[in-house]
Short mmCIF file of C-alpha atoms in Angstrom, two decimals:
data_model
loop_
_atom_site.label_atom_id
_atom_site.label_comp_id
_atom_site.label_asym_id
_atom_site.label_seq_id
_atom_site.Cartn_x
_atom_site.Cartn_y
_atom_site.Cartn_z
CA LEU A 1 -0.05 0.01 0.08
CA LYS A 2 1.40 3.40 -0.99
CA THR A 3 0.19 6.78 -0.50
CA LYS A 4 1.98 10.21 -0.57
CA ASP A 5 2.20 9.98 3.27
CA PHE A 6 3.33 6.38 3.86
CA GLU A 7 3.91 2.92 2.39
CA VAL A 8 3.27 -0.42 4.03
CA GLY A 9 4.44 -3.81 2.88
CA VAL A 10 5.52 -7.20 3.97
CA LEU A 11 9.01 -8.10 2.83
CA GLU A 12 10.48 -11.55 2.58
CA HIS A 13 14.30 -12.16 2.72
CA LYS A 14 16.14 -15.43 2.41
CA LYS A 15 18.83 -16.55 5.01
CA GLY A 16 22.14 -15.10 3.73
CA GLU A 17 20.53 -12.51 1.33
CA TYR A 18 22.98 -9.76 0.88
CA TRP A 19 21.78 -6.07 1.08
CA LYS A 20 24.38 -3.21 0.84
CA ALA A 21 24.40 -0.72 3.71
CA HIS A 22 21.92 2.13 2.86
CA LEU A 23 20.16 4.98 4.29
CA HIS A 24 17.08 7.16 3.60
CA LYS A 25 17.41 10.86 3.40
CA GLU A 26 13.71 11.61 3.56
CA SER A 27 11.90 8.75 5.39
CA THR A 28 11.78 6.87 8.64
CA GLU A 29 11.14 3.05 8.63
CA TYR A 30 9.12 1.27 11.31
CA ASN A 31 9.73 -2.38 11.08
CA LEU A 32 8.23 -5.56 12.82
CA LEU A 33 10.17 -8.77 12.27
CA LEU A 34 7.28 -11.33 11.86
CA GLU A 35 9.39 -14.26 11.28
CA GLY A 36 13.15 -15.24 11.50
CA LYS A 37 16.26 -13.76 12.97
CA MET A 38 18.64 -10.93 11.67
CA THR A 39 21.10 -8.41 12.65
CA ILE A 40 20.98 -4.79 11.96
CA GLN A 41 23.37 -2.23 13.26
CA LYS A 42 24.99 -4.89 15.38
CA THR A 43 21.74 -5.65 17.07
CA ARG A 44 20.12 -9.00 17.06
CA ILE A 45 16.51 -8.94 15.97
CA GLU A 46 14.05 -11.84 16.55
CA ALA A 47 10.55 -12.47 15.51
CA GLY A 48 8.36 -10.07 17.40
CA ASP A 49 10.81 -7.30 17.73
CA ILE A 50 10.11 -3.80 16.53
CA PHE A 51 12.89 -1.74 15.19
CA ILE A 52 13.12 1.84 13.81
CA ILE A 53 15.47 3.16 11.12
CA GLU A 54 15.51 6.93 11.41
CA LYS A 55 16.04 9.17 8.44
CA GLY A 56 19.86 9.46 7.92
CA GLU A 57 20.51 6.33 9.99
CA VAL A 58 22.50 3.47 8.15
CA ALA A 59 20.66 0.17 7.72
CA ASP A 60 22.93 -2.87 7.30
CA PRO A 61 20.77 -5.97 7.45
CA VAL A 62 22.19 -9.53 7.72
CA PHE A 63 19.58 -12.34 7.61
CA GLN A 64 20.44 -15.32 9.80
CA GLU A 65 17.25 -17.09 8.90
CA ASP A 66 14.56 -16.59 6.32
CA CYS A 67 12.81 -13.48 7.44
CA LYS A 68 9.45 -11.87 6.94
CA VAL A 69 9.27 -8.07 7.90
CA LEU A 70 6.38 -5.71 8.03
CA VAL A 71 7.62 -2.36 6.99
CA ILE A 72 5.94 1.08 7.41
CA LYS A 73 7.84 3.94 5.68
CA THR A 74 6.79 7.51 6.25
CA PRO A 75 6.64 9.59 4.08
CA SER A 76 6.53 7.30 1.08
CA SER A 77 9.39 8.11 -1.19
CA PRO A 78 10.13 5.18 -3.40
CA LYS A 79 13.52 6.49 -4.65
CA ASP A 80 14.78 7.29 -1.30
CA LYS A 81 17.41 4.72 -0.85
CA TYR A 82 21.18 5.56 -0.80
CA GLU A 83 23.98 3.05 -0.72
CA VAL A 84 26.80 3.74 1.64
CA ASN A 85 30.33 2.30 1.81
#
């Protein structure tokens, strides 16, 4: 679901899936890990945990298990993803 104010989705990630570290310059992400285990910003996340990625904060997810994540991003800005080294 996407509106100009927010977007909501359920994302599935496979164990070991690689994502480059990135940040959002305009949006904040509110996440609920529905299934699996992962690490982000050196913090272990387990099913049922909520984690927030503030605008400008680097996200560096590592998926230890197959994961399903409910993501709410506000405001909606589909091109607001910038890789960092």
